[in-house]
Coordinates of N, CA and C and ligand atoms in Angstrom, one line a residue:
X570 N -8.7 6.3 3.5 CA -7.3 6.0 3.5 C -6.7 6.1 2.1
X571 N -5.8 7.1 1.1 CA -6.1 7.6 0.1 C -4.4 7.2 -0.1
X572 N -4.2 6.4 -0.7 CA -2.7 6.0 -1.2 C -2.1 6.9 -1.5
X573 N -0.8 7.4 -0.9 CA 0.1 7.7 -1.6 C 1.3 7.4 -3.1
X574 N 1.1 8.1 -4.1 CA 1.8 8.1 -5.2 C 3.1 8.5 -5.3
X575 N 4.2 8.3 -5.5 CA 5.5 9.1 -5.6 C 5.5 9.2 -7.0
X576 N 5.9 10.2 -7.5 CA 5.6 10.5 -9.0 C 7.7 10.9 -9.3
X577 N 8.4 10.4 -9.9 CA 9.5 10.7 -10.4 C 9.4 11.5 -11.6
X578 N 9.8 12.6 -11.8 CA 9.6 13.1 -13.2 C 10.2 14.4 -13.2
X579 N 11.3 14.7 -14.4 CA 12.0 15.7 -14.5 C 11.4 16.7 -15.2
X580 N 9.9 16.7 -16.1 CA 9.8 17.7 -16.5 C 8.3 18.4 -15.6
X581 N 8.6 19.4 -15.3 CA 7.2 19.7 -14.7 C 6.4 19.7 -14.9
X582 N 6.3 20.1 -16.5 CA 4.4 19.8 -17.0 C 4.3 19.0 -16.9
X583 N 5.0 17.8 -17.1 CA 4.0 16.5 -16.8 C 4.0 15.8 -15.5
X584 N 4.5 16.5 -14.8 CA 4.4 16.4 -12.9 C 3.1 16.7 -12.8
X585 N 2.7 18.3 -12.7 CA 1.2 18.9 -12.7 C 0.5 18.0 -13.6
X586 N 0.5 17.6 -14.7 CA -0.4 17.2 -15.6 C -1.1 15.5 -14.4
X587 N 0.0 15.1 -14.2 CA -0.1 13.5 -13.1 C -0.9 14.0 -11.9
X588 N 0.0 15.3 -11.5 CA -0.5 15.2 -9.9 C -2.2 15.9 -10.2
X589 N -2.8 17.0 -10.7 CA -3.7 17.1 -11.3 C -4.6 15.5 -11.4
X590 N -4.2 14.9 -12.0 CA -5.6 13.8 -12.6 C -5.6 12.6 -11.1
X591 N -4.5 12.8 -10.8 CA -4.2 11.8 -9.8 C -4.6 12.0 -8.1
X592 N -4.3 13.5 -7.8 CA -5.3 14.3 -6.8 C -6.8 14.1 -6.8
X593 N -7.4 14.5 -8.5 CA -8.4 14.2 -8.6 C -8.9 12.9 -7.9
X594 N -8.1 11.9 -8.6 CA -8.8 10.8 -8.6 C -8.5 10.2 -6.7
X595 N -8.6 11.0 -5.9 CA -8.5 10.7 -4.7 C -6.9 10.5 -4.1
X596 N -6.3 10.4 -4.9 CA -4.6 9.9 -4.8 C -3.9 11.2 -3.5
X597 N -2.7 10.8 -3.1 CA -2.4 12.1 -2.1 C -0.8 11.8 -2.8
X598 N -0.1 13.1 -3.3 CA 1.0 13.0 -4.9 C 2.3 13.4 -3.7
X599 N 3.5 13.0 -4.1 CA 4.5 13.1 -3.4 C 5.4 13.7 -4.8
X600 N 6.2 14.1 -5.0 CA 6.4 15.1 -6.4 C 8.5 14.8 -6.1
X601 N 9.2 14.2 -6.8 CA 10.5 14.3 -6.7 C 11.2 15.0 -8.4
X602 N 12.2 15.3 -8.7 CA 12.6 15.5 -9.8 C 13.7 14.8 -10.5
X603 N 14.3 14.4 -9.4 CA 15.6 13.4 -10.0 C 15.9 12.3 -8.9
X604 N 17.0 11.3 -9.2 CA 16.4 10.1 -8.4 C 16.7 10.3 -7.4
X605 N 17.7 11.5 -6.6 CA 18.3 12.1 -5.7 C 17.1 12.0 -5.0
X606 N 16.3 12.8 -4.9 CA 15.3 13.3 -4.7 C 14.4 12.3 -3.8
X607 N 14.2 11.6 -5.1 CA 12.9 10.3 -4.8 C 13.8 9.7 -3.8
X608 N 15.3 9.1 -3.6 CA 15.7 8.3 -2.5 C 15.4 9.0 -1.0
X609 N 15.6 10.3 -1.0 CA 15.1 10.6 -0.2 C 13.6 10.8 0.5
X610 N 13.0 11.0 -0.5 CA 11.7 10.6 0.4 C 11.1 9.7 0.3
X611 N 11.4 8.6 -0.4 CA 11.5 7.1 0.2 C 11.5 6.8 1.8
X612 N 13.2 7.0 1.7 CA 13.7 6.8 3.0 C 12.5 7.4 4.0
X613 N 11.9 9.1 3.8 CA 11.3 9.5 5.1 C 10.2 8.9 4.6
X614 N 8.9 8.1 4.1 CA 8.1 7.6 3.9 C 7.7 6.7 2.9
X615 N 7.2 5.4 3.3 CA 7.3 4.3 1.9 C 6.1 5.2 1.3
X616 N 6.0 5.1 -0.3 CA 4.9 5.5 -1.1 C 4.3 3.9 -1.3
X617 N 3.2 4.2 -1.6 CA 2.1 2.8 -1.9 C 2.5 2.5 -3.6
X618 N 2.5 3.6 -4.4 CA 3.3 3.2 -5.5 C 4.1 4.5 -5.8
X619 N 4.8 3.6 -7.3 CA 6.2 4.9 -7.6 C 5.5 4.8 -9.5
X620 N 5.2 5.9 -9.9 CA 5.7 6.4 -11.1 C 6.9 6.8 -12.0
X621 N 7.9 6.4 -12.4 CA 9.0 6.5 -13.0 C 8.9 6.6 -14.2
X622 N 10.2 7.7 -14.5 CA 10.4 8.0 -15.7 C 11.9 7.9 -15.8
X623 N 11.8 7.4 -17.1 CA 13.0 6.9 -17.3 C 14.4 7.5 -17.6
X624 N 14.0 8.8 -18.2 CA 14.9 9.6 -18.9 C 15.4 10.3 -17.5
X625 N 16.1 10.7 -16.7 CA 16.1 11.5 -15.8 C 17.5 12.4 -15.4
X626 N 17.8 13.5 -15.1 CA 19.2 13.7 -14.9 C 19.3 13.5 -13.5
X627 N 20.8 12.9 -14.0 CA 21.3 12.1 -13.2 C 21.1 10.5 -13.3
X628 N 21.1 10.0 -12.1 CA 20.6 8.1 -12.2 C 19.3 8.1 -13.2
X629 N 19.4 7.1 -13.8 CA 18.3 7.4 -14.9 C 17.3 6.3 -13.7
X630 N 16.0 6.7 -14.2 CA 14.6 5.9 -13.5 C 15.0 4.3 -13.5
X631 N 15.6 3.6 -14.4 CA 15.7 2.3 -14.7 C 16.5 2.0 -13.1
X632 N 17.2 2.6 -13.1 CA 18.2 2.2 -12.2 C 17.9 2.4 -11.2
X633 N 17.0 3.7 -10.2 CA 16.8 3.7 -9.1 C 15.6 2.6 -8.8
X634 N 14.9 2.2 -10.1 CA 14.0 1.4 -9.4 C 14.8 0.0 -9.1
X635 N 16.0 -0.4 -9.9 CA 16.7 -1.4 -10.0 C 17.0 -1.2 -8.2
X636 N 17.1 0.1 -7.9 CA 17.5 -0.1 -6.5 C 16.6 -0.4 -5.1
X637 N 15.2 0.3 -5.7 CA 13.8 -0.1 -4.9 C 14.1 -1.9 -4.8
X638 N 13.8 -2.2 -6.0 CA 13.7 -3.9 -6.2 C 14.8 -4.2 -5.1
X639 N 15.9 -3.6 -5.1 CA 16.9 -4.4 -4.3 C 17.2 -4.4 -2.8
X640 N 16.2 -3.9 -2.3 CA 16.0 -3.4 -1.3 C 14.9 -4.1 -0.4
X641 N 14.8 -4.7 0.7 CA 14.1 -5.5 1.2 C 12.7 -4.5 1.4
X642 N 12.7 -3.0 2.3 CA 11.8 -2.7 2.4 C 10.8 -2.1 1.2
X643 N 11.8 -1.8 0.2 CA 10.4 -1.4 -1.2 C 10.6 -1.9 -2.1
X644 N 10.8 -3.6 -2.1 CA 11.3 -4.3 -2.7 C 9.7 -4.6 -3.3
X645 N 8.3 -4.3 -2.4 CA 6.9 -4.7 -3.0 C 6.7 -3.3 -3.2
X646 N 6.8 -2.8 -3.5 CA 6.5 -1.4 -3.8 C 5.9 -1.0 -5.7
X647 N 4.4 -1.4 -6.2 CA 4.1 -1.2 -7.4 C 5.5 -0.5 -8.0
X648 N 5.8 -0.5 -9.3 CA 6.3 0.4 -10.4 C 5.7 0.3 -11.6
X649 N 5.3 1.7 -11.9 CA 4.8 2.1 -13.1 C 5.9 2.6 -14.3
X650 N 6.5 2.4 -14.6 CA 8.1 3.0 -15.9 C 7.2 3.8 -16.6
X651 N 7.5 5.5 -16.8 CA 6.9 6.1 -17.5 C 7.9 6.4 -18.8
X652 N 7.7 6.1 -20.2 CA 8.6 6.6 -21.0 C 8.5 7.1 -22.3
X653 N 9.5 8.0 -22.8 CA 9.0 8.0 -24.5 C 9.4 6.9 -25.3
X654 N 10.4 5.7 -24.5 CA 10.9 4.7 -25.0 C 9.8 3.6 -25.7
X655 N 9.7 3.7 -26.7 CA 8.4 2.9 -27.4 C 9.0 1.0 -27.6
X656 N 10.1 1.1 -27.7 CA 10.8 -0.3 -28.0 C 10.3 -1.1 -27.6
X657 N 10.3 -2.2 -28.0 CA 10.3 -3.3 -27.3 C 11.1 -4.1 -26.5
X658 N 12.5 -3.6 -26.6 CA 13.8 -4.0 -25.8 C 13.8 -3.1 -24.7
X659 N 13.3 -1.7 -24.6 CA 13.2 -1.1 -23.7 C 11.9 -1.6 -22.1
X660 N 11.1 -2.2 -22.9 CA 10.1 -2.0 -22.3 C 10.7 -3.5 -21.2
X661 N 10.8 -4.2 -21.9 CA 11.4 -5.8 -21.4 C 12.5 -5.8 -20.3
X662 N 13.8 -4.6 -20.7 CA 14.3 -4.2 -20.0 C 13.5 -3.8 -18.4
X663 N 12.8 -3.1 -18.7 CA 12.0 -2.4 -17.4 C 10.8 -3.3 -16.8
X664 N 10.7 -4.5 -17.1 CA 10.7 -5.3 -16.7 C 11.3 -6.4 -16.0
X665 N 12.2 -6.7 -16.7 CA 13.3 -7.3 -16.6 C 13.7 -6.6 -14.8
X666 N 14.0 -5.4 -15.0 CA 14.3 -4.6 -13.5 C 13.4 -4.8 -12.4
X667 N 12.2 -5.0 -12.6 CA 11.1 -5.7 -11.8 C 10.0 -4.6 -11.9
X668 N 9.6 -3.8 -12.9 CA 8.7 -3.0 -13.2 C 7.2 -3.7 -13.2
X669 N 6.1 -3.3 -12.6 CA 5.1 -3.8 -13.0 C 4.0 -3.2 -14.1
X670 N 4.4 -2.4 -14.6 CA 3.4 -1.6 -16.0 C 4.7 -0.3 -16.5
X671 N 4.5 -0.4 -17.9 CA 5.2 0.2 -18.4 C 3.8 1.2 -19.5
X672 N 4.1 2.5 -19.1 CA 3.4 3.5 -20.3 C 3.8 4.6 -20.6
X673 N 4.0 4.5 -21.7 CA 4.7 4.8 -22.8 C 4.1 6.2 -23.5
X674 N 5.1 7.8 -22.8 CA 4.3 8.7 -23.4 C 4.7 8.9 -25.1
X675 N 3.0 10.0 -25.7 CA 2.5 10.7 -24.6 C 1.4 9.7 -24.0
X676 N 1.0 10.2 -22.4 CA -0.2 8.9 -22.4 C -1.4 9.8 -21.9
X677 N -2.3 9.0 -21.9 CA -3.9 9.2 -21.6 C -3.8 9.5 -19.8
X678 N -4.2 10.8 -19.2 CA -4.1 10.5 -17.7 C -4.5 9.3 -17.3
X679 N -6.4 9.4 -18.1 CA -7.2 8.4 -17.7 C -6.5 7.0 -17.3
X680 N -6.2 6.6 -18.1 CA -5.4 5.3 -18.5 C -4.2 4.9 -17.5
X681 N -3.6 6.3 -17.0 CA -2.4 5.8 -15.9 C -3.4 5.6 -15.1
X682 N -4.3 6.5 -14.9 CA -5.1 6.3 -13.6 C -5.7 4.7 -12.9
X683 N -6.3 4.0 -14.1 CA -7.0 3.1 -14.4 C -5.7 2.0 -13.9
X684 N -5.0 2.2 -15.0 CA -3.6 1.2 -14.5 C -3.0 1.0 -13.1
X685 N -3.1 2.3 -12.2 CA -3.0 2.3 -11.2 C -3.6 1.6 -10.0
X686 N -5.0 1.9 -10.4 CA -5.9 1.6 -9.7 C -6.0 0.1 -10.0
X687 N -5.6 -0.6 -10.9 CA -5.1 -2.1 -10.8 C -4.2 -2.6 -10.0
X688 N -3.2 -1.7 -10.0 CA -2.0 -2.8 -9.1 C -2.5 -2.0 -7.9
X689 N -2.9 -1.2 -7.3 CA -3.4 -1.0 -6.3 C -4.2 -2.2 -5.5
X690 N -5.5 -2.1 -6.3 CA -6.1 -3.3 -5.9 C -5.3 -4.5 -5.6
X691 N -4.5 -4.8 -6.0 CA -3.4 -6.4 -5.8 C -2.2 -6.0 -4.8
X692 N -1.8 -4.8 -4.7 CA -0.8 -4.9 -3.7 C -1.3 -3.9 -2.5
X693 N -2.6 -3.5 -2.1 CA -2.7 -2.8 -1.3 C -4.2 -2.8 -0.9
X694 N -4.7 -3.7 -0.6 CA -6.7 -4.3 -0.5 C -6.6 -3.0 0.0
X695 N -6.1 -3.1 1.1 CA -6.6 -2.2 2.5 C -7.0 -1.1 2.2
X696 N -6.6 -0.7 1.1 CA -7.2 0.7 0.6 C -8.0 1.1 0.3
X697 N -8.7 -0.4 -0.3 CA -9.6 0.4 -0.7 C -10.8 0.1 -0.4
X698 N -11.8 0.8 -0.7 CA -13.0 1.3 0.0 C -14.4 0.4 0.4
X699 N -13.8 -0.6 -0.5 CA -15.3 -1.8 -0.1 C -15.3 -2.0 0.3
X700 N -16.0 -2.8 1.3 CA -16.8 -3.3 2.5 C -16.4 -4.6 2.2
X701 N -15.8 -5.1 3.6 CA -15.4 -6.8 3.1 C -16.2 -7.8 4.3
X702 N -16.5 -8.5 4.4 CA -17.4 -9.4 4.9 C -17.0 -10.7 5.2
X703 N -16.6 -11.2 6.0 CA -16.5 -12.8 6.8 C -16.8 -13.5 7.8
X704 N -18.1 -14.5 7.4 CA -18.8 -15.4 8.4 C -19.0 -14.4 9.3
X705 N -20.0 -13.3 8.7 CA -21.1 -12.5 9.9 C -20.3 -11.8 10.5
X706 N -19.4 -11.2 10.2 CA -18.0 -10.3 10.3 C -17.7 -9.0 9.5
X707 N -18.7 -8.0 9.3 CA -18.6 -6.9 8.1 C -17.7 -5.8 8.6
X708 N -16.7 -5.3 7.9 CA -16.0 -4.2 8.0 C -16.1 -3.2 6.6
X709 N -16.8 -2.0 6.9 CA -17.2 -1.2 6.2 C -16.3 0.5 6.3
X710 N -15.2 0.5 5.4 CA -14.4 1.4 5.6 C -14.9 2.8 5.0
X711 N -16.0 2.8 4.5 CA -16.4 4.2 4.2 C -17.0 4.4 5.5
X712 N -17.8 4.0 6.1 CA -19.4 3.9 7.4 C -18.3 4.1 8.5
X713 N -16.8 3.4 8.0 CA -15.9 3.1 9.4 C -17.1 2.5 10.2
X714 N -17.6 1.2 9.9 CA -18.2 0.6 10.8 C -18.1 -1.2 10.8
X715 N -18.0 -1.4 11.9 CA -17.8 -2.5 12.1 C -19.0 -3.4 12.3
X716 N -19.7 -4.9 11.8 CA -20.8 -5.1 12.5 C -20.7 -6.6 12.5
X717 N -20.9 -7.6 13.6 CA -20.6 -8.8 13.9 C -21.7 -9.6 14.3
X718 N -22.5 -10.0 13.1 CA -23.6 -10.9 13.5 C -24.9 -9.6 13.9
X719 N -24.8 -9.0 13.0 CA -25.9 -7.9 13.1 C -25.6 -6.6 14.1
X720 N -24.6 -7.2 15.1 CA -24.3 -6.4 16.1 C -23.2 -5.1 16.1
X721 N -23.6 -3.7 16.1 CA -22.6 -2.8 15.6 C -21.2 -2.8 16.9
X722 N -20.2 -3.1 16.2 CA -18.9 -3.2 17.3 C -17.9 -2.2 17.5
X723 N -17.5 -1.6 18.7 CA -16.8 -0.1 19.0 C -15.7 -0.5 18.9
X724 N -15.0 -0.5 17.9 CA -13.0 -0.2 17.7 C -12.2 1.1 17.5
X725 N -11.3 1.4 18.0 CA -10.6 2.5 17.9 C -10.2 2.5 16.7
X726 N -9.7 3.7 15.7 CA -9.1 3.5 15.0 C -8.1 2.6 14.8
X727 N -7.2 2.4 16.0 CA -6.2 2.0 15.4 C -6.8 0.1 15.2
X728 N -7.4 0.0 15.7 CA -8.1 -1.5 15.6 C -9.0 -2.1 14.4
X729 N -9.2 -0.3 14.2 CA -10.2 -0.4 12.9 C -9.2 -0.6 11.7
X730 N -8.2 0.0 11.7 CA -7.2 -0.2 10.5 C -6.5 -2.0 10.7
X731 N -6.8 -2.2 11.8 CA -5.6 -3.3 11.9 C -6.8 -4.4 11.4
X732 N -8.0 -4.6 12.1 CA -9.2 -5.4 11.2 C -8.8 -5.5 10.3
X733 N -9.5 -4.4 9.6 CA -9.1 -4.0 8.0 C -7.9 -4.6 7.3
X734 N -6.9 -4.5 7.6 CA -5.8 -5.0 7.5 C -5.7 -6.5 7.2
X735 N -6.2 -7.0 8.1 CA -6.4 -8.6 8.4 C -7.2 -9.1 7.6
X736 N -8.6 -8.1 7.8 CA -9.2 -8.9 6.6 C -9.4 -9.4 5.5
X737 N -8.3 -7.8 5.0 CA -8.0 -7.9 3.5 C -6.4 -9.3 3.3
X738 N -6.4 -9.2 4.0 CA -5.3 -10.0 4.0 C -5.8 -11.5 4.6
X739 N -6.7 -12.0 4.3 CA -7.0 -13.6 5.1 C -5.7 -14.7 4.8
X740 N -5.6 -15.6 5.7 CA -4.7 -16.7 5.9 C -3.4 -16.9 5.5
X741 N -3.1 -15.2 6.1 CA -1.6 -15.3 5.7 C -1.2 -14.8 7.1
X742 N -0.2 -15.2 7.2 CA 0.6 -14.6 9.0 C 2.0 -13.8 8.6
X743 N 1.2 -12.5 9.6 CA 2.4 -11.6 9.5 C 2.8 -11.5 11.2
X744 N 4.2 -11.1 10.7 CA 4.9 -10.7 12.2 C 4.8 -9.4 13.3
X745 N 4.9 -9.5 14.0 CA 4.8 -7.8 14.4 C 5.1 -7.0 13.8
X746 N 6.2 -7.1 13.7 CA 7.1 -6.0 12.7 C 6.7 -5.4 11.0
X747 N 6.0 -6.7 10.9 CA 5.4 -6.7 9.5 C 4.0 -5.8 9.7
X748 N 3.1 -6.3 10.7 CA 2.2 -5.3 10.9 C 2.4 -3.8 11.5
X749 N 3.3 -3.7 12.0 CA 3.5 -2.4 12.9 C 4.0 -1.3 11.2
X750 N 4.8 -2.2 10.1 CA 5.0 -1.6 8.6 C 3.0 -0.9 8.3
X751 N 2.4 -2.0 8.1 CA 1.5 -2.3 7.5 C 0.3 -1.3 7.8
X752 N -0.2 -1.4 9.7 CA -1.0 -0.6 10.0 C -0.8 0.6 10.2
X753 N 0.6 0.3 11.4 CA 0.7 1.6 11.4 C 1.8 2.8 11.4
X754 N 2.2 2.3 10.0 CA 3.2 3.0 8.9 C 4.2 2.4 9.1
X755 N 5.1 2.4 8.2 CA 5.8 2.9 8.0 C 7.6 3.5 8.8
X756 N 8.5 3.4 8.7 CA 9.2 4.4 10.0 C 8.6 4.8 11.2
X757 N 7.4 4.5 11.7 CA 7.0 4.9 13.4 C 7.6 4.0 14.2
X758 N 7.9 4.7 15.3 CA 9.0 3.4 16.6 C 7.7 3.2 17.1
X759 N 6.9 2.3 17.4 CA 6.3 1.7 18.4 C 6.9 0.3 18.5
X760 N 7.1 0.1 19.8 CA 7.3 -1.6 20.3 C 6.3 -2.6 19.9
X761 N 7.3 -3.6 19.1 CA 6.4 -4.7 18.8 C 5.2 -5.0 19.8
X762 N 5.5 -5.3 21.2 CA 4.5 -5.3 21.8 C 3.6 -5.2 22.0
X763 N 3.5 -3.6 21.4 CA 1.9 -2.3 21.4 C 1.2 -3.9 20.3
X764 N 1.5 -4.3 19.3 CA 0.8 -5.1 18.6 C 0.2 -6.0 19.3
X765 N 0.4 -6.5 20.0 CA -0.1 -7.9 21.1 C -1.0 -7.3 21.9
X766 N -1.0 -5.5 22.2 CA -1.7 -4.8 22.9 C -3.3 -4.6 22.5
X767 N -2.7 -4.4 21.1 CA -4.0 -4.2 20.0 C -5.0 -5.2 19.9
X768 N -4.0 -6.5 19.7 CA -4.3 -7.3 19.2 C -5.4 -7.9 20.6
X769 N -5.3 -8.2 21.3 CA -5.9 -8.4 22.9 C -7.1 -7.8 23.1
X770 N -7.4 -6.1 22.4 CA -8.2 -5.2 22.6 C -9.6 -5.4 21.3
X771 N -8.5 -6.0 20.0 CA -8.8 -6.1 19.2 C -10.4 -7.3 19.2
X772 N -9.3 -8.4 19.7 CA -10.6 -9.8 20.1 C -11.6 -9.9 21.0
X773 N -11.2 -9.1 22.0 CA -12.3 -8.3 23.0 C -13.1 -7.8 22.3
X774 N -12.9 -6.1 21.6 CA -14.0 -6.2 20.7 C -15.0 -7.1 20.0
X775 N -13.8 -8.5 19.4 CA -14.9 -9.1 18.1 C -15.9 -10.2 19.2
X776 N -15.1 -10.3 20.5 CA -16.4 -11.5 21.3 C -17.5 -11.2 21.6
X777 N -17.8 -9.4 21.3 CA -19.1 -9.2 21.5 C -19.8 -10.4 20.4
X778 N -19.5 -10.1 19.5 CA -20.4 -11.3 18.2 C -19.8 -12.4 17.9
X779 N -18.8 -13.1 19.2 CA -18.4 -14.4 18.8 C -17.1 -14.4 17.9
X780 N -16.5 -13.1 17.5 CA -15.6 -13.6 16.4 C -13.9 -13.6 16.9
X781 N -14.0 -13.4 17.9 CA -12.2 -13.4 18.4 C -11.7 -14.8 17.9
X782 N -12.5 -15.6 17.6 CA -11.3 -16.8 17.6 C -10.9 -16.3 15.7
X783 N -11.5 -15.6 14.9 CA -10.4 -15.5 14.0 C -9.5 -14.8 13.6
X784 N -9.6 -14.0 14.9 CA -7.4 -13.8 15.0 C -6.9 -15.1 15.9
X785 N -5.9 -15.5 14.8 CA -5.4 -16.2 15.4 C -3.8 -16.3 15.8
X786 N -3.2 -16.5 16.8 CA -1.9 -16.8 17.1 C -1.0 -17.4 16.6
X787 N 0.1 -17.3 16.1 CA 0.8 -18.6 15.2 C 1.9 -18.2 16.2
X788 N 2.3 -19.1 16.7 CA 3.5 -19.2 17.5 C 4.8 -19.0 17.2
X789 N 5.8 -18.0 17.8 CA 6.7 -18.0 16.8 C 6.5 -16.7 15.8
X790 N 5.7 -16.6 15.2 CA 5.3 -15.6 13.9 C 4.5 -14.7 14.0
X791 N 3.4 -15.4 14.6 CA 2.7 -13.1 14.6 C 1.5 -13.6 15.0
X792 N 0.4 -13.3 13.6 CA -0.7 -13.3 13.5 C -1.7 -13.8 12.3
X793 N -2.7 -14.4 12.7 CA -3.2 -15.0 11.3 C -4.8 -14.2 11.3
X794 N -5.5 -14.0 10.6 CA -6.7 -13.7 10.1 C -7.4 -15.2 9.1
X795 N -8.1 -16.0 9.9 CA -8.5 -17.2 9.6 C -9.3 -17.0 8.3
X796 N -9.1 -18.1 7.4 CA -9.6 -18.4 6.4 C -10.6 -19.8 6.1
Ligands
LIG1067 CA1 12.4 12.8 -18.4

């Protein structure tokens, strides 16, 4: 499952130079040039994070992220502020806007990379690739295997992401709507309902090894992944 990056940036060499280190490093690069640009493929697809650069013709970077933040759906959406702005009032500012790392060219690929792969880890578990484990409950997303009390468990993909999902996410309750964002993207029309569908298919699976009771129901709200 290989995060999507939206990369904002007016000059091309350092487009290639990003999408280059950032492909490498497993990333899948979404490429805009001005904020024109980037609002539109927003709109057709949320990115897992945004790269910005600040200088930009037209809306400058500060601003369209001013507009991500203000926006309910990519209002959690990482920002990285890429700039030549070294200041210190600059940098505060772009925080201030709701930026979460600011670097400051020229920079190290390595280093964006690394940065990346931080707020990754905190706003997107699901991604990534470890094996997570609860009360005899293992979900192993490289193996794509599931195993419940030693016992190997059959989920479809789509159940296998939504596990996953849950388990990176323990004792918090999301709504349908919230999960149907979550697992399964993004702008797709499926009926809240298909969730309740899953979710039914989902605990069937885990009763082979006893574990249905930790999806849990919250009445009213969605779903919980017990803690
Ligand atoms: Ca620029």
């Amino acid at each position: 499952m290989a995060a999507t990056i939206l990369v904002v940036e007016d000059e091309p060499a350092i487009q290639e130079l990003i999408k280059l280190n950032l492909e490498q490093a497993g990333y899948r690069i979404l490429q805009a040039f001005n904020a024109q640009q980037a609002s539109a493929m927003v709109r057709a697809e949320l990115p897992h994070l945004v790269i910005l650069d600040w200088i930009l013709p037209g809306q400058p970077g500060i601003e369209f992220g001013r507009g991500l933040r203000g926006d309910k759906r990519t209002v959690s959406i990482p920002i990285i502020m890429l700039s030549a702005r070294a200041a210190e009032q600059d940098k505060l500012a772009a925080f201030e806007m709701g930026a979460d790392d600011y670097v400051t060219k020229p920079f190290s690929p390595r280093e964006l990379s690394a940065r990346i792969g931080v707020l990754l880890r905190n706003a997107a578990p699901q991604l990534s690739d470890t094996a997570v484990e609860y009360r005899g409950l293992r979900i192993d997303p490289v193996r794509r295997r599931v195993i419940g009390s030693g016992l190997s468990l059959n989920l479809n993909p789509t159940e296998f992401r939504l596990l996953h999902f849950m388990m990176t996410h323990r004792n918090r309750v999301y709504s349908r709507a919230q999960l149907l964002d979550k697992v399964w993207g993004d702008h797709v029309y499926v009926e809240e309902r298909t969730v309740d569908v899953h979710i039914r298919r989902l605990r069937k699976a885990l009763a082979q090894s006893g574990h249905e009771h930790l999806i849990e129901t919250v009445r009213g709200s969605g779903y919980r992944f017990s803690a």
